[in-house]
Short mmCIF file of C-alpha atoms in Angstrom, two decimals:
data_model
loop_
_atom_site.label_atom_id
_atom_site.label_comp_id
_atom_site.label_asym_id
_atom_site.label_seq_id
_atom_site.Cartn_x
_atom_site.Cartn_y
_atom_site.Cartn_z
CA MET A 739 -11.46 9.97 9.97
CA SER A 740 -10.05 7.82 7.17
CA HIS A 741 -9.93 4.15 8.12
CA VAL A 742 -6.74 2.37 7.06
CA VAL A 743 -6.61 -1.42 7.35
CA VAL A 744 -3.17 -3.04 7.25
CA ILE A 745 -3.08 -6.79 6.62
CA GLY A 746 0.05 -8.38 8.02
CA CYS A 747 1.99 -7.70 11.22
CA GLY A 748 5.52 -8.73 10.46
CA ILE A 749 8.21 -6.08 10.64
CA VAL A 750 6.86 -4.25 7.55
CA GLY A 751 3.23 -4.16 8.66
CA ALA A 752 4.18 -3.09 12.20
CA ALA A 753 6.44 -0.32 10.86
CA ILE A 754 3.61 0.93 8.63
CA ALA A 755 1.15 0.90 11.53
CA TYR A 756 3.51 2.92 13.72
CA GLU A 757 4.37 5.41 10.97
CA LEU A 758 0.69 5.98 10.16
CA SER A 759 -0.13 6.34 13.86
CA ARG A 760 1.94 9.52 13.85
CA VAL A 761 -0.43 11.07 11.27
CA ASN A 762 -3.47 12.98 12.52
CA GLY A 763 -6.89 12.03 11.14
CA LEU A 764 -6.34 8.32 10.54
CA LYS A 765 -8.04 5.37 12.18
CA ILE A 766 -5.79 2.32 11.81
CA THR A 767 -6.58 -1.38 12.19
CA VAL A 768 -4.01 -4.15 11.72
CA LEU A 769 -5.09 -7.74 11.03
CA ASP A 770 -3.01 -10.90 11.08
CA GLN A 771 -3.63 -14.63 11.35
CA GLN A 772 -0.66 -14.95 13.74
CA PRO A 773 0.86 -12.94 16.60
CA PRO A 774 3.37 -10.26 15.58
CA ALA A 775 6.90 -11.09 14.38
CA GLN A 776 6.12 -14.56 13.03
CA ALA A 777 6.86 -16.00 9.55
CA ALA A 778 9.75 -14.25 7.75
CA THR A 779 10.31 -11.67 10.51
CA GLY A 780 10.70 -14.31 13.19
CA ALA A 781 13.45 -16.01 11.18
CA ALA A 782 15.39 -12.91 10.10
CA LEU A 783 18.90 -12.05 11.32
CA GLY A 784 18.25 -8.30 11.22
CA VAL A 785 21.47 -7.42 9.37
CA LEU A 786 21.07 -3.94 7.86
CA MET A 787 23.42 -3.96 4.87
CA GLY A 788 22.99 -0.48 3.45
CA ALA A 789 26.23 1.42 2.85
CA ILE A 790 28.12 -1.83 2.30
CA SER A 791 25.68 -3.00 -0.38
CA LYS A 792 26.62 -2.61 -4.04
CA LYS A 793 23.44 -0.62 -4.71
CA VAL A 794 24.51 2.94 -5.50
CA LYS A 795 21.57 4.63 -7.24
CA GLY A 796 17.88 4.48 -8.00
CA ARG A 797 15.14 3.06 -5.82
CA ALA A 798 17.30 0.22 -4.46
CA TRP A 799 19.81 2.62 -2.91
CA GLN A 800 17.32 5.29 -1.90
CA LEU A 801 15.26 2.81 0.12
CA ARG A 802 18.36 1.61 1.92
CA GLN A 803 19.61 5.09 2.67
CA THR A 804 16.22 6.25 3.95
CA SER A 805 15.91 3.25 6.25
CA LEU A 806 19.43 3.56 7.69
CA GLN A 807 18.85 7.22 8.46
CA ARG A 808 15.47 6.52 10.06
CA TYR A 809 16.81 3.70 12.23
CA GLU A 810 19.13 6.09 14.05
CA SER A 811 16.14 8.00 15.42
CA LEU A 812 13.56 5.19 15.38
CA ILE A 813 15.19 2.89 17.94
CA PRO A 814 15.64 5.50 20.70
CA GLU A 815 12.17 6.86 19.88
CA LEU A 816 10.57 3.46 20.44
CA VAL A 817 12.58 2.76 23.60
CA ALA A 818 11.51 6.10 25.08
CA LEU A 819 7.85 5.52 24.16
CA THR A 820 7.52 1.88 25.23
CA GLY A 821 10.34 1.15 27.67
CA TYR A 822 11.14 -1.98 25.64
CA GLN A 823 14.73 -3.09 25.19
CA ILE A 824 15.62 -3.40 21.49
CA PRO A 825 19.05 -4.99 20.88
CA PHE A 826 20.67 -2.69 18.30
CA ASN A 827 24.28 -3.34 17.28
CA GLN A 828 25.90 -0.07 16.20
CA GLN A 829 29.41 -1.50 15.72
CA GLY A 830 29.03 -1.90 11.97
CA ILE A 831 29.47 -4.70 9.46
CA LEU A 832 32.75 -6.27 8.34
CA MET A 833 32.65 -7.99 4.95
CA LEU A 834 35.53 -10.34 4.21
CA CYS A 835 37.30 -10.34 0.84
CA PHE A 836 38.70 -13.53 -0.64
CA ALA A 837 39.84 -12.39 -4.11
CA GLU A 838 42.12 -9.59 -5.30
CA GLU A 839 39.59 -8.38 -7.86
CA ASP A 840 37.17 -7.54 -5.04
CA PHE A 841 39.27 -4.57 -3.99
CA VAL A 842 38.91 -2.71 -7.29
CA SER A 843 35.13 -2.59 -6.95
CA TRP A 844 35.37 -1.78 -3.23
CA GLU A 845 37.67 1.18 -3.89
CA GLN A 846 35.14 2.56 -6.36
CA LEU A 847 32.28 1.99 -3.92
CA LEU A 848 34.25 3.75 -1.17
CA LYS A 849 34.56 6.84 -3.37
CA THR A 850 30.87 6.71 -4.26
CA ARG A 851 29.81 6.40 -0.64
CA GLN A 852 32.06 9.31 0.36
CA SER A 853 30.31 11.48 -2.24
CA GLN A 854 26.96 10.38 -0.76
CA GLY A 855 28.02 11.17 2.80
CA TRP A 856 28.68 7.59 3.97
CA GLN A 857 31.86 6.04 5.31
CA LEU A 858 33.57 2.80 4.30
CA GLU A 859 37.06 1.50 5.14
CA ILE A 860 39.20 -1.03 3.30
CA TRP A 861 41.29 -3.15 5.68
CA ASN A 862 44.38 -5.17 4.79
CA PRO A 863 45.00 -8.57 6.45
CA ALA A 864 47.00 -6.99 9.30
CA GLN A 865 44.14 -4.64 10.14
CA VAL A 866 41.65 -7.52 10.03
CA GLN A 867 43.80 -9.53 12.46
CA SER A 868 44.36 -6.57 14.76
CA ASN A 869 40.67 -5.71 15.04
CA CYS A 870 39.17 -9.20 14.76
CA PRO A 871 41.76 -11.79 15.87
CA GLN A 872 39.08 -14.52 15.77
CA LEU A 873 39.32 -14.47 11.96
CA ARG A 874 41.96 -17.01 10.95
CA ASN A 875 41.90 -18.18 7.36
CA GLU A 876 44.59 -17.76 4.73
CA ARG A 877 41.91 -17.05 2.10
CA ILE A 878 41.07 -13.72 3.80
CA LEU A 879 42.94 -11.09 1.77
CA GLY A 880 41.31 -8.15 3.53
CA ALA A 881 37.91 -6.74 4.34
CA ILE A 882 35.60 -3.78 3.90
CA TYR A 883 34.31 -2.21 7.10
CA SER A 884 31.07 -0.24 7.20
CA PRO A 885 30.79 1.56 10.56
CA GLN A 886 27.37 3.07 9.79
CA ASP A 887 25.56 -0.16 8.94
CA ARG A 888 23.67 -1.85 11.76
CA GLN A 889 21.99 -5.00 13.08
CA VAL A 890 18.76 -5.12 15.06
CA ASP A 891 16.73 -7.87 16.72
CA PRO A 892 13.72 -8.19 14.37
CA SER A 893 11.31 -9.73 16.87
CA ALA A 894 12.08 -7.22 19.64
CA LEU A 895 11.77 -4.36 17.16
CA THR A 896 8.43 -5.59 15.79
CA LYS A 897 6.95 -5.98 19.26
CA ALA A 898 8.11 -2.47 20.18
CA LEU A 899 6.55 -1.06 17.01
CA VAL A 900 3.26 -2.76 17.89
CA ALA A 901 3.34 -1.42 21.46
CA ALA A 902 4.17 2.10 20.24
CA ALA A 903 1.42 1.99 17.62
CA GLU A 904 -1.08 0.76 20.24
CA HIS A 905 0.01 3.63 22.49
CA ASN A 906 -0.87 5.96 19.60
CA GLY A 907 -4.33 4.43 19.15
CA VAL A 908 -3.85 1.67 16.56
CA THR A 909 -6.11 -1.40 16.92
CA PHE A 910 -4.48 -4.81 16.41
CA LYS A 911 -6.48 -7.99 15.84
CA PHE A 912 -4.55 -11.27 15.82
CA GLY A 913 -5.83 -14.73 14.98
CA VAL A 914 -7.98 -13.13 12.28
CA THR A 915 -8.35 -14.44 8.72
CA VAL A 916 -9.57 -12.23 5.90
CA LYS A 917 -12.32 -14.25 4.26
CA ASP A 918 -13.39 -11.89 1.49
CA VAL A 919 -13.16 -8.35 0.20
CA THR A 920 -15.79 -6.13 -1.40
CA SER A 921 -14.86 -3.70 -4.13
CA VAL A 922 -16.84 -1.25 -6.25
CA THR A 923 -16.23 0.77 -9.38
CA THR A 924 -15.92 4.46 -8.65
CA ASN A 925 -18.18 6.82 -10.59
CA GLY A 926 -16.75 7.98 -13.89
CA SER A 927 -13.57 5.93 -13.49
CA LYS A 928 -12.20 2.61 -14.64
CA MET A 929 -10.54 2.24 -11.25
CA ARG A 930 -12.07 0.07 -8.59
CA ARG A 931 -12.17 0.83 -4.89
CA CYS A 932 -12.00 -1.70 -2.05
CA SER A 933 -14.84 -0.76 0.28
CA GLN A 934 -15.01 -3.55 2.85
CA ILE A 935 -12.93 -6.33 4.42
CA HIS A 936 -14.69 -9.44 5.73
CA ALA A 937 -12.81 -10.91 8.67
CA ASP A 938 -14.25 -11.78 12.10
CA VAL A 939 -16.57 -8.83 11.47
CA PRO A 940 -17.00 -6.71 8.32
CA LEU A 941 -14.82 -3.58 8.28
CA ASP A 942 -15.59 -0.56 6.14
CA ILE A 943 -12.33 0.89 4.87
CA ASP A 944 -10.90 3.90 3.08
CA TRP A 945 -7.44 2.42 2.47
CA LEU A 946 -6.19 -1.16 2.36
CA VAL A 947 -2.47 -1.86 2.81
CA VAL A 948 -1.36 -5.39 1.93
CA ALA A 949 1.78 -6.21 3.93
CA ALA A 950 1.17 -9.92 4.29
CA GLY A 951 4.31 -11.39 2.71
CA LEU A 952 3.44 -14.77 1.23
CA GLY A 953 -0.18 -14.18 2.22
CA SER A 954 -0.31 -11.28 -0.23
CA THR A 955 -0.84 -13.58 -3.22
CA PRO A 956 -4.27 -14.95 -2.18
CA LEU A 957 -5.38 -11.50 -1.00
CA THR A 958 -4.54 -9.87 -4.31
CA ALA A 959 -6.07 -12.84 -6.16
CA ALA A 960 -9.34 -12.11 -4.33
CA LEU A 961 -9.11 -8.62 -5.81
CA LYS A 962 -8.60 -10.14 -9.30
CA GLN A 963 -5.07 -8.67 -9.50
CA PRO A 964 -2.80 -11.45 -8.18
CA ILE A 965 0.75 -10.58 -7.24
CA ASP A 966 2.81 -13.76 -7.49
CA ILE A 967 5.13 -14.20 -4.49
CA LYS A 968 7.14 -17.37 -3.92
CA PRO A 969 8.72 -18.71 -0.70
CA VAL A 970 12.49 -18.89 -0.29
CA LEU A 971 13.39 -20.66 2.92
CA GLY A 972 16.21 -19.58 5.22
CA GLN A 973 17.67 -21.51 8.17
CA ALA A 974 19.89 -20.17 10.94
CA LEU A 975 21.67 -21.24 14.13
CA HIS A 976 21.88 -19.74 17.61
CA LEU A 977 25.27 -20.58 19.16
CA ARG A 978 26.89 -19.98 22.53
CA LEU A 979 30.59 -19.76 23.38
CA LYS A 980 32.24 -19.59 26.79
CA ARG A 981 33.59 -16.14 25.90
CA PRO A 982 32.99 -13.60 23.13
CA LEU A 983 34.88 -14.00 19.89
CA GLY A 984 37.94 -11.79 19.45
CA ASN A 985 37.85 -8.39 21.10
CA PRO A 986 34.86 -8.23 23.47
CA ASP A 987 34.70 -4.45 23.00
CA PHE A 988 34.44 -4.70 19.21
CA GLN A 989 31.69 -7.04 18.06
CA PRO A 990 30.56 -6.12 14.54
CA VAL A 991 28.52 -8.36 12.29
CA ILE A 992 30.97 -10.38 10.20
CA THR A 993 29.95 -11.60 6.78
CA GLY A 994 31.74 -13.59 4.11
CA ASP A 995 30.61 -15.78 1.21
CA ASP A 996 27.02 -14.74 2.09
CA VAL A 997 27.33 -16.22 5.60
CA HIS A 998 26.63 -13.91 8.54
CA ILE A 999 28.04 -14.17 12.08
CA VAL A 1000 25.84 -11.95 14.23
CA PRO A 1001 26.82 -11.17 17.85
CA VAL A 1002 23.81 -10.98 20.16
CA GLY A 1003 25.60 -10.57 23.52
CA ASN A 1004 26.87 -12.78 26.36
CA GLY A 1005 29.03 -14.86 24.04
CA GLU A 1006 26.05 -15.79 21.87
CA TYR A 1007 25.88 -15.56 18.07
CA TRP A 1008 23.43 -16.12 15.27
CA VAL A 1009 24.85 -17.78 12.16
CA GLY A 1010 23.00 -17.96 8.86
CA ALA A 1011 21.32 -18.14 6.62
CA THR A 1012 20.57 -20.68 3.94
CA VAL A 1013 18.81 -19.79 0.68
CA GLU A 1014 16.47 -22.63 -0.32
CA PHE A 1015 14.09 -22.27 -3.26
CA ALA A 1016 10.75 -24.01 -3.73
CA ASP A 1017 10.31 -26.99 -6.04
CA GLU A 1018 8.04 -27.01 -9.09
CA ALA A 1019 5.03 -27.71 -6.86
CA GLY A 1020 5.80 -24.58 -4.81
CA ASP A 1021 6.90 -26.53 -1.72
CA VAL A 1022 10.10 -25.81 0.18
CA VAL A 1023 11.39 -27.99 3.02
CA ALA A 1024 14.34 -27.16 5.28
CA GLU A 1025 17.36 -29.35 4.51
CA SER A 1026 19.65 -29.92 7.48
CA ILE A 1027 22.65 -30.56 5.23
CA LEU A 1028 22.44 -26.97 3.93
CA LEU A 1029 22.37 -25.53 7.45
CA GLU A 1030 25.41 -27.64 8.36
CA LYS A 1031 27.18 -26.26 5.27
CA VAL A 1032 26.51 -22.69 6.44
CA LYS A 1033 27.92 -23.54 9.88
CA GLN A 1034 31.05 -25.08 8.38
CA GLU A 1035 31.60 -22.04 6.15
CA ALA A 1036 31.40 -19.81 9.23
CA VAL A 1037 33.84 -22.08 11.10
CA ALA A 1038 36.22 -21.94 8.12
CA PHE A 1039 36.94 -18.25 8.66
CA CYS A 1040 36.20 -18.18 12.39
CA PRO A 1041 37.53 -21.50 13.79
CA ASP A 1042 36.51 -20.82 17.41
CA LEU A 1043 32.89 -21.37 16.38
CA ALA A 1044 33.65 -25.08 16.16
CA GLN A 1045 33.60 -25.15 19.98
CA ALA A 1046 30.19 -23.47 20.25
CA THR A 1047 27.09 -25.07 21.71
CA ILE A 1048 24.02 -24.99 19.47
CA LEU A 1049 21.17 -23.47 21.50
CA ARG A 1050 18.58 -23.69 18.75
CA THR A 1051 17.98 -23.74 15.02
CA TRP A 1052 15.16 -21.98 13.23
CA SER A 1053 13.83 -21.28 9.77
CA GLY A 1054 11.37 -19.07 7.94
CA LYS A 1055 10.05 -18.46 4.45
CA ARG A 1056 10.97 -15.15 2.82
CA PRO A 1057 8.55 -13.66 0.29
CA ARG A 1058 10.20 -13.24 -3.12
CA PRO A 1059 8.25 -11.64 -5.99
CA GLU A 1060 8.13 -13.72 -9.15
CA GLY A 1061 9.32 -11.97 -12.31
CA ARG A 1062 9.84 -8.55 -10.76
CA ALA A 1063 12.23 -6.74 -8.45
CA ALA A 1064 11.83 -6.91 -4.68
CA PRO A 1065 10.16 -5.28 -2.85
CA VAL A 1066 6.69 -4.52 -4.24
CA ILE A 1067 5.69 -1.08 -2.97
CA GLY A 1068 2.91 0.92 -4.59
CA GLN A 1069 -0.66 0.89 -5.81
CA LEU A 1070 -2.36 -2.36 -6.75
CA PRO A 1071 -3.14 -2.04 -10.48
CA GLY A 1072 -6.79 -1.17 -11.11
CA TYR A 1073 -7.47 0.01 -7.54
CA SER A 1074 -7.49 3.55 -6.22
CA ASN A 1075 -7.15 2.69 -2.53
CA VAL A 1076 -5.23 -0.60 -2.29
CA LEU A 1077 -1.51 -0.28 -1.56
CA LEU A 1078 1.13 -3.01 -1.66
CA ALA A 1079 4.03 -3.25 0.79
CA THR A 1080 5.20 -6.80 0.32
CA GLY A 1081 7.71 -9.15 -1.29
CA HIS A 1082 10.77 -7.78 0.50
CA TYR A 1083 12.62 -11.11 0.11
CA ARG A 1084 15.79 -10.90 2.27
CA ASN A 1085 15.53 -7.19 3.07
CA GLY A 1086 12.32 -6.83 5.05
CA VAL A 1087 13.99 -5.64 8.24
CA LEU A 1088 16.38 -3.35 6.38
CA LEU A 1089 13.69 -1.69 4.27
CA ALA A 1090 10.77 -1.59 6.75
CA PRO A 1091 11.23 2.08 7.81
CA ALA A 1092 11.54 3.31 4.22
CA THR A 1093 8.55 1.22 3.16
CA ALA A 1094 6.48 2.69 5.98
CA GLN A 1095 7.41 6.22 4.95
CA ALA A 1096 6.51 5.48 1.33
CA ILE A 1097 3.06 4.15 2.32
CA ARG A 1098 2.46 7.17 4.55
CA GLU A 1099 3.25 9.51 1.65
CA MET A 1100 0.84 7.69 -0.66
CA ILE A 1101 -2.00 7.95 1.86
CA VAL A 1102 -1.35 11.50 3.08
CA HIS A 1103 -0.72 13.03 -0.34
#
């Protein structure tokens, strides 16, 4: 059996482990310094902006489309296998429009999506008010509604993926630090091959998958092919209201000016997230004033949120590749058996299923 070692157990690493566990003839081990669903995954809002994104072709769109399609079968598949409850909002995403020029591009996108088999709707202010009466701001000139986009709880999903992968025979080792890697030059080739991982015990490997987010930089540096990934911090709020916003039977994700209002049930909402870049030294520290600004922007188009109780705030560092497009999926240069699945920036949850399928194809074929 081929031994595949996956380093990293956020949403991407867990999705890869589960996808590979469905392939016969593979032995799979997943290593992580922390328990599953920490770091970027633990701070994500889980908003799956696929059809409503402006990406219409190439890899950026194909990854989104593949993931959205897979999510429709993946969630019930995991629930049936594990019995876990995975909050999965299938009521779509509503994106608010604040300028007349927005509608020209949305009309073109609507036509493009129709040709690709996806549905979008353009709503005028009366339709917005009828469907979402909680939205009260004279700047709202309309909205675009995407009924096929989704939102999922990232932590619950990651834990279900781990449980399902374990059910299929995957070994997970948490609290483990990779101390070193051994690589050799293959006969008659300029390519190198990673042969062993040194963690709590040495592991002989056939494939190494690096899905460690910000931890991918030191791992690839140890292989003399560093992939530079920088942290971008995001903060979010968990709020509670006495009753659900607007129509309790219609609770889509609402987004405007890059601020998301995410219903999570029982009158509770997540609001976020900030985008905070590192300084010249590479450090990034959460600034409370920026989180307050996000809250006030959400209140501006949904005034009832001003009455909400703050249950908690949280933050996490997203891995953003330096000088190249996110995410980084593919072979590590110079290595025949090291694969990268990292640097997803703000789209780790959205693109996890498609990333997992891409890694499976590279290993199987």
